GROMACS .gro file of C-alpha atoms in nm:
model
  464
    1MET     CA    1   0.628  -2.890   0.479
    2VAL     CA    2   0.925  -2.917   0.239
    3LYS     CA    3   0.694  -2.929  -0.066
    4LYS     CA    4   0.512  -2.629   0.060
    5ILE     CA    5   0.833  -2.419   0.106
    6LEU     CA    6   0.972  -2.532  -0.233
    7LEU     CA    7   0.649  -2.407  -0.395
    8LEU     CA    8   0.732  -2.051  -0.308
    9PRO     CA    9   1.023  -2.020  -0.534
   10VAL     CA   10   0.847  -2.196  -0.810
   11VAL     CA   11   0.543  -1.955  -0.786
   12PHE     CA   12   0.803  -1.665  -0.787
   13VAL     CA   13   0.981  -1.766  -1.100
   14PHE     CA   14   0.633  -1.856  -1.279
   15PHE     CA   15   0.477  -1.525  -1.179
   16LEU     CA   16   0.798  -1.325  -1.264
   17SER     CA   17   0.784  -1.499  -1.614
   18LEU     CA   18   0.421  -1.394  -1.646
   19GLN     CA   19   0.490  -1.036  -1.543
   20LEU     CA   20   0.774  -1.003  -1.811
   21LEU     CA   21   0.559  -1.172  -2.073
   22LEU     CA   22   0.271  -0.929  -2.009
   23LEU     CA   23   0.493  -0.626  -2.037
   24TYR     CA   24   0.668  -0.744  -2.355
   25ALA     CA   25   0.332  -0.858  -2.512
   26ALA     CA   26   0.206  -0.493  -2.468
   27ALA     CA   27   0.490  -0.378  -2.703
   28PHE     CA   28   0.333  -0.567  -2.989
   29ILE     CA   29   0.030  -0.339  -2.975
   30PRO     CA   30   0.115  -0.089  -3.275
   31ASN     CA   31   0.107   0.265  -3.201
   32SER     CA   32  -0.159   0.316  -3.484
   33ALA     CA   33  -0.411   0.126  -3.253
   34ILE     CA   34  -0.359   0.354  -2.958
   35GLU     CA   35  -0.291   0.691  -3.125
   36LYS     CA   36  -0.638   0.834  -3.121
   37HIS     CA   37  -0.687   0.776  -2.751
   38TYR     CA   38  -0.326   0.868  -2.675
   39LYS     CA   39  -0.372   1.215  -2.834
   40GLU     CA   40  -0.688   1.255  -2.615
   41SER     CA   41  -0.476   1.175  -2.315
   42ALA     CA   42  -0.186   1.411  -2.400
   43ASP     CA   43  -0.435   1.691  -2.456
   44TYR     CA   44  -0.613   1.612  -2.124
   45LEU     CA   45  -0.282   1.595  -1.919
   46CYS     CA   46  -0.188   1.940  -2.079
   47GLU     CA   47  -0.498   2.110  -1.955
   48LYS     CA   48  -0.346   2.146  -1.606
   49GLN     CA   49  -0.006   2.164  -1.442
   50VAL     CA   50   0.163   1.834  -1.356
   51PHE     CA   51   0.118   1.903  -0.996
   52PHE     CA   52  -0.201   2.085  -0.872
   53ASN     CA   53  -0.424   2.089  -0.567
   54LEU     CA   54  -0.775   1.980  -0.622
   55ASN     CA   55  -0.876   2.199  -0.316
   56LYS     CA   56  -0.684   2.511  -0.265
   57ASP     CA   57  -0.412   2.512   0.008
   58ILE     CA   58  -0.492   2.146   0.100
   59ASN     CA   59  -0.164   1.946   0.043
   60ALA     CA   60  -0.360   1.622   0.103
   61SER     CA   61  -0.555   1.709  -0.238
   62LYS     CA   62  -0.237   1.744  -0.440
   63ILE     CA   63  -0.269   1.541  -0.759
   64ASP     CA   64   0.050   1.411  -0.932
   65ARG     CA   65   0.020   1.404  -1.322
   66TYR     CA   66   0.396   1.419  -1.358
   67ALA     CA   67   0.451   1.049  -1.300
   68ASP     CA   68   0.139   0.967  -1.504
   69SER     CA   69   0.286   1.172  -1.787
   70ILE     CA   70   0.621   0.986  -1.763
   71LEU     CA   71   0.425   0.650  -1.763
   72LEU     CA   72   0.223   0.721  -2.071
   73ASN     CA   73   0.541   0.840  -2.238
   74ILE     CA   74   0.723   0.506  -2.149
   75ALA     CA   75   0.431   0.308  -2.283
   76TRP     CA   76   0.409   0.512  -2.609
   77ASN     CA   77   0.782   0.437  -2.677
   78PHE     CA   78   0.765   0.062  -2.632
   79ASP     CA   79   0.899  -0.135  -2.934
   80LYS     CA   80   0.936  -0.504  -3.008
   81LYS     CA   81   1.280  -0.539  -2.861
   82LEU     CA   82   1.281  -0.683  -2.503
   83SER     CA   83   1.588  -0.466  -2.413
   84ALA     CA   84   1.396  -0.143  -2.507
   85VAL     CA   85   1.090  -0.257  -2.309
   86LEU     CA   86   1.324  -0.322  -1.995
   87MET     CA   87   1.506   0.009  -2.030
   88ASP     CA   88   1.173   0.210  -2.005
   89SER     CA   89   1.283   0.483  -2.246
   90TYR     CA   90   1.092   0.810  -2.298
   91TYR     CA   91   1.123   1.141  -2.469
   92TYR     CA   92   1.259   1.412  -2.228
   93THR     CA   93   1.356   1.768  -2.227
   94ASP     CA   94   1.482   1.987  -1.944
   95TYR     CA   95   1.308   2.297  -2.047
   96GLN     CA   96   0.935   2.188  -2.030
   97ASN     CA   97   0.712   1.981  -1.822
   98GLU     CA   98   0.654   1.607  -1.870
   99ASN     CA   99   0.305   1.659  -1.990
  100ASP     CA  100   0.432   1.876  -2.272
  101ASN     CA  101   0.708   1.625  -2.346
  102LEU     CA  102   0.435   1.342  -2.381
  103HIS     CA  103   0.237   1.579  -2.621
  104ASP     CA  104   0.551   1.631  -2.841
  105ALA     CA  105   0.626   1.261  -2.851
  106VAL     CA  106   0.263   1.174  -2.945
  107TYR     CA  107   0.194   1.460  -3.182
  108ASP     CA  108   0.538   1.523  -3.334
  109GLY     CA  109   0.693   1.179  -3.320
  110LYS     CA  110   0.985   1.274  -3.087
  111GLU     CA  111   1.185   0.985  -3.005
  112ALA     CA  112   1.293   0.852  -2.670
  113ASN     CA  113   1.612   0.988  -2.536
  114LYS     CA  114   1.613   0.900  -2.163
  115GLN     CA  115   1.587   0.569  -1.962
  116TYR     CA  116   1.387   0.508  -1.646
  117MET     CA  117   1.490   0.140  -1.592
  118ARG     CA  118   1.516   0.140  -1.208
  119TYR     CA  119   1.140   0.056  -1.171
  120TRP     CA  120   0.941  -0.221  -1.349
  121HIS     CA  121   0.680   0.017  -1.486
  122GLY     CA  122   0.461  -0.285  -1.537
  123SER     CA  123   0.163  -0.044  -1.530
  124ALA     CA  124   0.282   0.089  -1.867
  125GLY     CA  125   0.163  -0.233  -2.022
  126ILE     CA  126  -0.179  -0.186  -1.879
  127VAL     CA  127  -0.180   0.174  -1.990
  128ARG     CA  128  -0.086   0.072  -2.342
  129LEU     CA  129  -0.356  -0.196  -2.362
  130ALA     CA  130  -0.623   0.035  -2.211
  131HIS     CA  131  -0.548   0.293  -2.473
  132THR     CA  132  -0.684   0.066  -2.737
  133VAL     CA  133  -1.037   0.140  -2.598
  134CYS     CA  134  -1.000   0.452  -2.384
  135ASN     CA  135  -0.808   0.754  -2.275
  136ILE     CA  136  -0.645   0.839  -1.939
  137LYS     CA  137  -0.954   1.038  -1.814
  138GLN     CA  138  -1.178   0.725  -1.867
  139MET     CA  139  -0.908   0.523  -1.698
  140TYR     CA  140  -0.942   0.734  -1.388
  141ILE     CA  141  -1.318   0.677  -1.382
  142VAL     CA  142  -1.281   0.306  -1.416
  143GLY     CA  143  -1.027   0.314  -1.140
  144ALA     CA  144  -1.264   0.502  -0.909
  145VAL     CA  145  -1.539   0.248  -0.975
  146LEU     CA  146  -1.291  -0.041  -0.912
  147ILE     CA  147  -1.178   0.090  -0.584
  148GLY     CA  148  -1.547   0.146  -0.482
  149VAL     CA  149  -1.660  -0.200  -0.593
  150LEU     CA  150  -1.344  -0.376  -0.417
  151PHE     CA  151  -1.406  -0.182  -0.096
  152LEU     CA  152  -1.773  -0.270  -0.078
  153LEU     CA  153  -1.683  -0.646  -0.135
  154LEU     CA  154  -1.432  -0.636   0.142
  155LEU     CA  155  -1.690  -0.468   0.384
  156VAL     CA  156  -1.949  -0.719   0.291
  157LEU     CA  157  -1.694  -1.005   0.354
  158LEU     CA  158  -1.591  -0.871   0.706
  159ALA     CA  159  -1.948  -0.799   0.796
  160LYS     CA  160  -2.060  -1.152   0.709
  161ARG     CA  161  -1.778  -1.291   0.933
  162GLY     CA  162  -1.898  -1.068   1.217
  163LEU     CA  163  -1.586  -0.847   1.188
  164ILE     CA  164  -1.765  -0.511   1.239
  165GLY     CA  165  -1.473  -0.347   1.428
  166GLU     CA  166  -1.226  -0.434   1.147
  167ALA     CA  167  -1.481  -0.305   0.884
  168ALA     CA  168  -1.507   0.020   1.083
  169ALA     CA  169  -1.131   0.042   1.105
  170MET     CA  170  -1.077  -0.006   0.734
  171THR     CA  171  -1.344   0.265   0.659
  172ILE     CA  172  -1.202   0.522   0.898
  173GLY     CA  173  -0.849   0.443   0.749
  174MET     CA  174  -0.962   0.502   0.396
  175ILE     CA  175  -1.126   0.831   0.498
  176ALA     CA  176  -0.823   0.937   0.686
  177VAL     CA  177  -0.603   0.906   0.374
  178GLY     CA  178  -0.853   1.082   0.144
  179VAL     CA  179  -0.927   0.788  -0.067
  180TRP     CA  180  -1.141   1.013  -0.292
  181TYR     CA  181  -0.839   1.164  -0.443
  182VAL     CA  182  -0.672   0.828  -0.513
  183PRO     CA  183  -0.841   0.763  -0.853
  184MET     CA  184  -0.730   1.110  -0.993
  185SER     CA  185  -0.376   0.982  -1.046
  186LEU     CA  186  -0.266   0.638  -1.180
  187GLU     CA  187   0.038   0.687  -0.963
  188TYR     CA  188  -0.180   0.670  -0.648
  189LEU     CA  189  -0.429   0.418  -0.784
  190TRP     CA  190  -0.218   0.083  -0.808
  191THR     CA  191  -0.136   0.019  -0.450
  192PHE     CA  192  -0.492   0.067  -0.339
  193ILE     CA  193  -0.627  -0.171  -0.599
  194VAL     CA  194  -0.360  -0.438  -0.519
  195MET     CA  195  -0.417  -0.367  -0.145
  196LEU     CA  196  -0.794  -0.428  -0.162
  197ILE     CA  197  -0.763  -0.730  -0.372
  198ILE     CA  198  -0.497  -0.887  -0.143
  199THR     CA  199  -0.698  -0.795   0.156
  200ILE     CA  200  -1.004  -0.982   0.033
  201PHE     CA  201  -0.793  -1.290  -0.041
  202VAL     CA  202  -0.621  -1.264   0.299
  203VAL     CA  203  -0.955  -1.237   0.479
  204HIS     CA  204  -1.079  -1.543   0.309
  205TYR     CA  205  -0.770  -1.747   0.386
  206SER     CA  206  -0.717  -1.604   0.723
  207GLU     CA  207  -0.679  -1.966   0.889
  208ASN     CA  208  -0.439  -2.093   0.618
  209ASP     CA  209  -0.082  -1.990   0.670
  210HIS     CA  210   0.044  -2.139   0.343
  211ALA     CA  211  -0.218  -1.971   0.132
  212LEU     CA  212  -0.134  -1.646   0.311
  213MET     CA  213   0.244  -1.681   0.232
  214ILE     CA  214   0.156  -1.733  -0.136
  215VAL     CA  215  -0.076  -1.444  -0.148
  216LEU     CA  216   0.182  -1.212   0.034
  217LEU     CA  217   0.461  -1.330  -0.204
  218LEU     CA  218   0.248  -1.229  -0.493
  219SER     CA  219   0.150  -0.915  -0.319
  220GLY     CA  220   0.509  -0.807  -0.292
  221MET     CA  221   0.584  -0.891  -0.652
  222ILE     CA  222   0.274  -0.715  -0.791
  223THR     CA  223   0.324  -0.406  -0.590
  224ASN     CA  224   0.676  -0.364  -0.716
  225TYR     CA  225   0.586  -0.441  -1.066
  226LEU     CA  226   0.322  -0.163  -1.062
  227ASP     CA  227   0.410   0.096  -0.798
  228PHE     CA  228   0.630   0.405  -0.840
  229LEU     CA  229   0.735   0.381  -0.463
  230THR     CA  230   0.425   0.569  -0.333
  231SER     CA  231   0.252   0.383  -0.035
  232GLU     CA  232   0.389   0.030  -0.125
  233THR     CA  233   0.361  -0.088   0.234
  234LEU     CA  234  -0.013  -0.085   0.229
  235THR     CA  235  -0.023  -0.398   0.031
  236LEU     CA  236   0.144  -0.580   0.317
  237LEU     CA  237   0.041  -0.400   0.639
  238VAL     CA  238  -0.346  -0.361   0.583
  239PRO     CA  239  -0.388  -0.737   0.502
  240LEU     CA  240  -0.154  -0.824   0.786
  241ILE     CA  241  -0.324  -0.622   1.047
  242LEU     CA  242  -0.656  -0.767   0.962
  243VAL     CA  243  -0.549  -1.119   0.975
  244CYS     CA  244  -0.391  -1.043   1.309
  245SER     CA  245  -0.698  -0.893   1.448
  246ILE     CA  246  -0.910  -1.188   1.315
  247ARG     CA  247  -0.692  -1.440   1.480
  248LEU     CA  248  -0.640  -1.259   1.801
  249LYS     CA  249  -1.003  -1.213   1.835
  250ARG     CA  250  -1.069  -1.568   1.770
  251SER     CA  251  -0.808  -1.729   1.992
  252GLY     CA  252  -0.586  -1.457   2.136
  253SER     CA  253  -0.293  -1.572   1.918
  254ILE     CA  254  -0.189  -1.535   1.560
  255PHE     CA  255  -0.001  -1.859   1.567
  256LEU     CA  256  -0.167  -2.169   1.426
  257GLY     CA  257  -0.069  -2.535   1.515
  258THR     CA  258   0.139  -2.657   1.794
  259LEU     CA  259   0.423  -2.511   1.997
  260ALA     CA  260   0.772  -2.633   1.971
  261ASP     CA  261   0.716  -2.856   2.282
  262GLY     CA  262   0.421  -3.028   2.104
  263SER     CA  263   0.154  -2.868   2.310
  264LYS     CA  264  -0.139  -2.689   2.159
  265LYS     CA  265  -0.153  -2.301   2.161
  266THR     CA  266  -0.344  -2.147   2.444
  267GLU     CA  267  -0.719  -2.079   2.341
  268VAL     CA  268  -0.876  -1.778   2.495
  269LYS     CA  269  -1.209  -1.749   2.332
  270ASN     CA  270  -1.400  -1.729   2.657
  271THR     CA  271  -1.193  -1.625   2.947
  272SER     CA  272  -1.480  -1.689   3.179
  273GLU     CA  273  -1.497  -2.066   3.104
  274LYS     CA  274  -1.341  -2.287   3.365
  275SER     CA  275  -1.101  -2.543   3.226
  276SER     CA  276  -1.189  -2.903   3.319
  277VAL     CA  277  -0.807  -2.975   3.319
  278LYS     CA  278  -0.604  -2.830   3.599
  279VAL     CA  279  -0.294  -2.656   3.492
  280SER     CA  280  -0.034  -2.499   3.716
  281ASN     CA  281   0.022  -2.118   3.695
  282ASN     CA  282   0.389  -2.175   3.578
  283SER     CA  283   0.261  -2.392   3.296
  284LYS     CA  284   0.011  -2.137   3.191
  285MET     CA  285   0.264  -1.867   3.195
  286ARG     CA  286   0.502  -2.072   2.994
  287LYS     CA  287   0.248  -2.164   2.735
  288GLY     CA  288   0.128  -1.791   2.722
  289SER     CA  289   0.504  -1.683   2.666
  290ASP     CA  290   0.550  -1.944   2.391
  291ASN     CA  291   0.236  -1.822   2.219
  292LYS     CA  292   0.356  -1.483   2.205
  293LYS     CA  293   0.703  -1.580   2.079
  294ALA     CA  294   0.528  -1.801   1.809
  295ASP     CA  295   0.310  -1.486   1.712
  296PHE     CA  296   0.604  -1.265   1.649
  297ILE     CA  297   0.773  -1.544   1.443
  298VAL     CA  298   0.452  -1.562   1.226
  299LEU     CA  299   0.451  -1.198   1.188
  300GLY     CA  300   0.818  -1.198   1.090
  301LYS     CA  301   0.747  -1.493   0.830
  302PHE     CA  302   0.462  -1.298   0.663
  303CYS     CA  303   0.672  -0.982   0.634
  304VAL     CA  304   0.984  -1.165   0.515
  305VAL     CA  305   0.775  -1.345   0.234
  306TRP     CA  306   0.617  -0.998   0.124
  307GLY     CA  307   0.974  -0.859   0.125
  308VAL     CA  308   1.115  -1.139  -0.093
  309GLY     CA  309   0.843  -1.086  -0.330
  310TYR     CA  310   0.890  -0.715  -0.348
  311ALA     CA  311   1.275  -0.684  -0.329
  312GLY     CA  312   1.309  -1.002  -0.541
  313ALA     CA  313   1.107  -0.864  -0.827
  314TRP     CA  314   1.305  -0.537  -0.802
  315ILE     CA  315   1.639  -0.716  -0.822
  316ALA     CA  316   1.520  -0.943  -1.105
  317LYS     CA  317   1.428  -0.629  -1.309
  318TRP     CA  318   1.786  -0.510  -1.275
  319LEU     CA  319   1.931  -0.833  -1.349
  320LEU     CA  320   1.712  -0.906  -1.658
  321THR     CA  321   1.795  -0.565  -1.790
  322ALA     CA  322   2.172  -0.614  -1.741
  323LEU     CA  323   2.141  -0.947  -1.928
  324CYS     CA  324   1.933  -0.819  -2.214
  325THR     CA  325   2.123  -0.500  -2.270
  326GLY     CA  326   2.473  -0.597  -2.173
  327ALA     CA  327   2.488  -0.267  -1.983
  328ASN     CA  328   2.617  -0.200  -1.641
  329VAL     CA  329   2.282  -0.085  -1.479
  330MET     CA  330   2.422  -0.011  -1.118
  331PRO     CA  331   2.518   0.349  -1.196
  332TYR     CA  332   2.144   0.404  -1.279
  333ILE     CA  333   2.035   0.242  -0.947
  334SER     CA  334   2.295   0.334  -0.693
  335GLY     CA  335   2.251   0.714  -0.732
  336HIS     CA  336   1.874   0.692  -0.698
  337ILE     CA  337   1.907   0.470  -0.373
  338GLU     CA  338   2.167   0.725  -0.218
  339GLU     CA  339   1.938   1.026  -0.306
  340ARG     CA  340   1.621   0.865  -0.137
  341LEU     CA  341   1.829   0.770   0.165
  342TYR     CA  342   2.058   1.054   0.218
  343GLY     CA  343   1.942   1.319  -0.033
  344ASP     CA  344   1.980   1.678   0.094
  345ALA     CA  345   1.697   1.913   0.139
  346SER     CA  346   1.751   2.290   0.205
  347GLY     CA  347   2.057   2.230   0.436
  348MET     CA  348   1.861   2.094   0.720
  349GLY     CA  349   2.029   1.902   0.993
  350ILE     CA  350   1.945   1.511   1.005
  351ILE     CA  351   1.724   1.536   1.321
  352GLU     CA  352   1.524   1.826   1.163
  353TYR     CA  353   1.513   1.628   0.834
  354LEU     CA  354   1.373   1.327   0.993
  355VAL     CA  355   1.118   1.500   1.207
  356LYS     CA  356   0.987   1.700   0.924
  357ALA     CA  357   0.980   1.396   0.693
  358VAL     CA  358   0.730   1.231   0.938
  359ALA     CA  359   0.537   1.562   1.039
  360ARG     CA  360   0.478   1.646   0.675
  361ASN     CA  361   0.322   1.319   0.610
  362ILE     CA  362   0.103   1.315   0.935
  363SER     CA  363  -0.008   1.683   0.851
  364CYS     CA  364  -0.201   1.552   0.545
  365LEU     CA  365  -0.422   1.314   0.738
  366PHE     CA  366  -0.790   1.399   0.735
  367PRO     CA  367  -0.917   1.614   0.899
  368LEU     CA  368  -0.590   1.756   1.037
  369GLY     CA  369  -0.465   1.860   0.677
  370PHE     CA  370  -0.785   2.039   0.596
  371GLY     CA  371  -0.728   2.400   0.741
  372ALA     CA  372  -0.793   2.552   1.054
  373ILE     CA  373  -1.138   2.379   1.112
  374GLY     CA  374  -0.969   2.042   1.029
  375VAL     CA  375  -0.716   2.102   1.304
  376ILE     CA  376  -0.994   2.173   1.555
  377PHE     CA  377  -1.182   1.868   1.459
  378ALA     CA  378  -0.859   1.657   1.468
  379VAL     CA  379  -0.803   1.782   1.827
  380ILE     CA  380  -1.159   1.702   1.934
  381ILE     CA  381  -1.111   1.357   1.782
  382ILE     CA  382  -0.779   1.283   1.965
  383VAL     CA  383  -0.920   1.413   2.303
  384GLY     CA  384  -1.237   1.208   2.250
  385TYR     CA  385  -1.033   0.901   2.165
  386LEU     CA  386  -0.821   0.930   2.477
  387TYR     CA  387  -1.127   1.015   2.680
  388VAL     CA  388  -1.327   0.688   2.569
  389CYS     CA  389  -1.035   0.464   2.603
  390TYR     CA  390  -0.965   0.595   2.956
  391VAL     CA  391  -1.326   0.607   3.087
  392TYR     CA  392  -1.474   0.317   2.926
  393HIS     CA  393  -1.183   0.075   2.938
  394GLY     CA  394  -1.251  -0.293   3.000
  395ASN     CA  395  -1.077  -0.518   3.254
  396ASN     CA  396  -0.941  -0.805   3.026
  397ILE     CA  397  -0.736  -0.588   2.802
  398SER     CA  398  -0.491  -0.782   2.602
  399GLY     CA  399  -0.144  -0.597   2.614
  400HIS     CA  400  -0.014  -0.860   2.361
  401SER     CA  401  -0.282  -0.758   2.099
  402ILE     CA  402  -0.212  -0.389   2.155
  403LEU     CA  403   0.167  -0.433   2.100
  404ILE     CA  404   0.107  -0.622   1.774
  405PHE     CA  405  -0.131  -0.355   1.650
  406ALA     CA  406   0.109  -0.081   1.756
  407LEU     CA  407   0.409  -0.239   1.600
  408ILE     CA  408   0.225  -0.282   1.252
  409GLY     CA  409   0.103   0.075   1.276
  410PHE     CA  410   0.442   0.208   1.337
  411VAL     CA  411   0.605   0.054   1.022
  412PRO     CA  412   0.516   0.350   0.794
  413ILE     CA  413   0.699   0.595   1.036
  414VAL     CA  414   1.009   0.353   1.001
  415ARG     CA  415   0.962   0.386   0.625
  416TYR     CA  416   0.952   0.775   0.651
  417LEU     CA  417   1.268   0.778   0.858
  418VAL     CA  418   1.460   0.541   0.643
  419LEU     CA  419   1.358   0.696   0.304
  420HIS     CA  420   1.353   1.049   0.457
  421ASN     CA  421   1.432   1.227   0.136
  422HIS     CA  422   1.152   1.060  -0.061
  423SER     CA  423   0.911   1.092   0.226
  424TYR     CA  424   0.989   1.468   0.268
  425LEU     CA  425   0.963   1.553  -0.089
  426HIS     CA  426   0.664   1.350  -0.181
  427TYR     CA  427   0.469   1.356   0.146
  428PHE     CA  428   0.153   1.464  -0.047
  429PHE     CA  429   0.118   1.092  -0.155
  430THR     CA  430   0.339   0.889   0.078
  431TYR     CA  431   0.118   0.992   0.365
  432ARG     CA  432  -0.135   0.736   0.238
  433ALA     CA  433   0.083   0.462   0.403
  434LEU     CA  434  -0.051   0.585   0.738
  435MET     CA  435  -0.377   0.434   0.664
  436VAL     CA  436  -0.250   0.122   0.859
  437SER     CA  437  -0.148   0.338   1.154
  438VAL     CA  438  -0.497   0.494   1.160
  439MET     CA  439  -0.641   0.137   1.158
  440ALA     CA  440  -0.398   0.025   1.434
  441MET     CA  441  -0.534   0.312   1.660
  442CYS     CA  442  -0.897   0.199   1.592
  443LEU     CA  443  -0.811  -0.163   1.665
  444ILE     CA  444  -0.628  -0.067   1.977
  445ALA     CA  445  -0.944   0.138   2.095
  446PHE     CA  446  -1.170  -0.158   2.026
  447GLU     CA  447  -0.934  -0.380   2.244
  448ILE     CA  448  -0.936  -0.130   2.518
  449ILE     CA  449  -1.296  -0.021   2.539
  450ASP     CA  450  -1.541  -0.261   2.716
  451ARG     CA  451  -1.796  -0.366   2.446
  452ARG     CA  452  -2.073  -0.359   2.729
  453TYR     CA  453  -2.057   0.013   2.725
  454ILE     CA  454  -2.120   0.029   2.352
  455ASP     CA  455  -2.397  -0.220   2.366
  456ASN     CA  456  -2.565  -0.051   2.657
  457ALA     CA  457  -2.552   0.278   2.475
  458PHE     CA  458  -2.692   0.135   2.151
  459PHE     CA  459  -2.982  -0.073   2.321
  460HIS     CA  460  -3.052   0.236   2.553
  461ARG     CA  461  -3.094   0.455   2.239
  462ARG     CA  462  -3.325   0.184   2.065
  463LYS     CA  463  -3.544   0.160   2.391
  464SER     CA  464  -3.564   0.546   2.421
   0.00000   0.00000   0.00000
């Protein structure tokens, strides 16, 4: 156990070094090797505004090329000094949009004059390397194909394990957050690629706590390395809710191993089976209670490991930048944190601010955010959901499982409340964190509804 625990910081240091090395190595690609494709990208990004709706008046369809323009600008201005790579400098003016700034930097040789060191911008290294062979439009296409392939692989993996409900929840969640828009912006793309890869690993290693801890540690690190603070919680919560569902379905518990008193966890694979060992009701209640406590400890452990990877990678970026540049980086960071936590927006009171931060995100979900017809369909879906859960409910409903799904599904709401300024302003992409909330609602319904009603309806249709 000690060796397993000590392995985690070793993995963190090794992977942090690898991330830094990959980013620095990209700086050695000469601009001459990427100039042709960079000009194509700059021209393509200048064809439209940095923010535009793919579907008119549909906020969920808003595409953000602002961040993509800055990312390409940062990657273009890499040089062979590690301090320069860590400072993430780019060419900026306050009188034109970022796509035009990128165009001037590439075509006119405008030099970097603004830093953006508070993020890793690890994706800048990928962008620079990719531009040796393609432009950003082609990167969007590759991203779409990659998401499609990874999603299909995940569905096949779930189907092979008989996890049809989980596959359905995953599919409904992807539809609800408009996954078809995701490949149209690199800013949106990274968390979905990481989420799908990590989820595949987590489903494969769902019975191995230590492997999951390593995978989730790396998930947090990679997310912070690539992401612009968009839908970062997806890379924790989607794999987490699936592994919880898998374990709860198998044995009624997330916890593996033995309880603190040395007894095995309670197995509930088949509640109709009669145990050959007589156990008192008090003993059963005690073991059930211990199982539930152990489940929440396991949940907390997984969340903490991911959080250590995420926050640790972020803090490491700031420390490394301070060491390499000798600069006091805190002024660059503290102001940004305060803005995202307490930033003002049109003089609203705090309660209104919090409510609107959450409401604006929810309003983008499909079909709710797709006009009047979408609202009607959303109401029909909600009413149908409540009706089916009420009328076709089973008798052996696990309140413990429902509580776990509900807690995981509520985390994005907490995220919106804490980072209310960021969530209010950038709701058109932060709303995708609600994918896990939609999945939680699906898994709760699957727990409530008696499977026999579904089977009877299915077989009745086949006979008819």
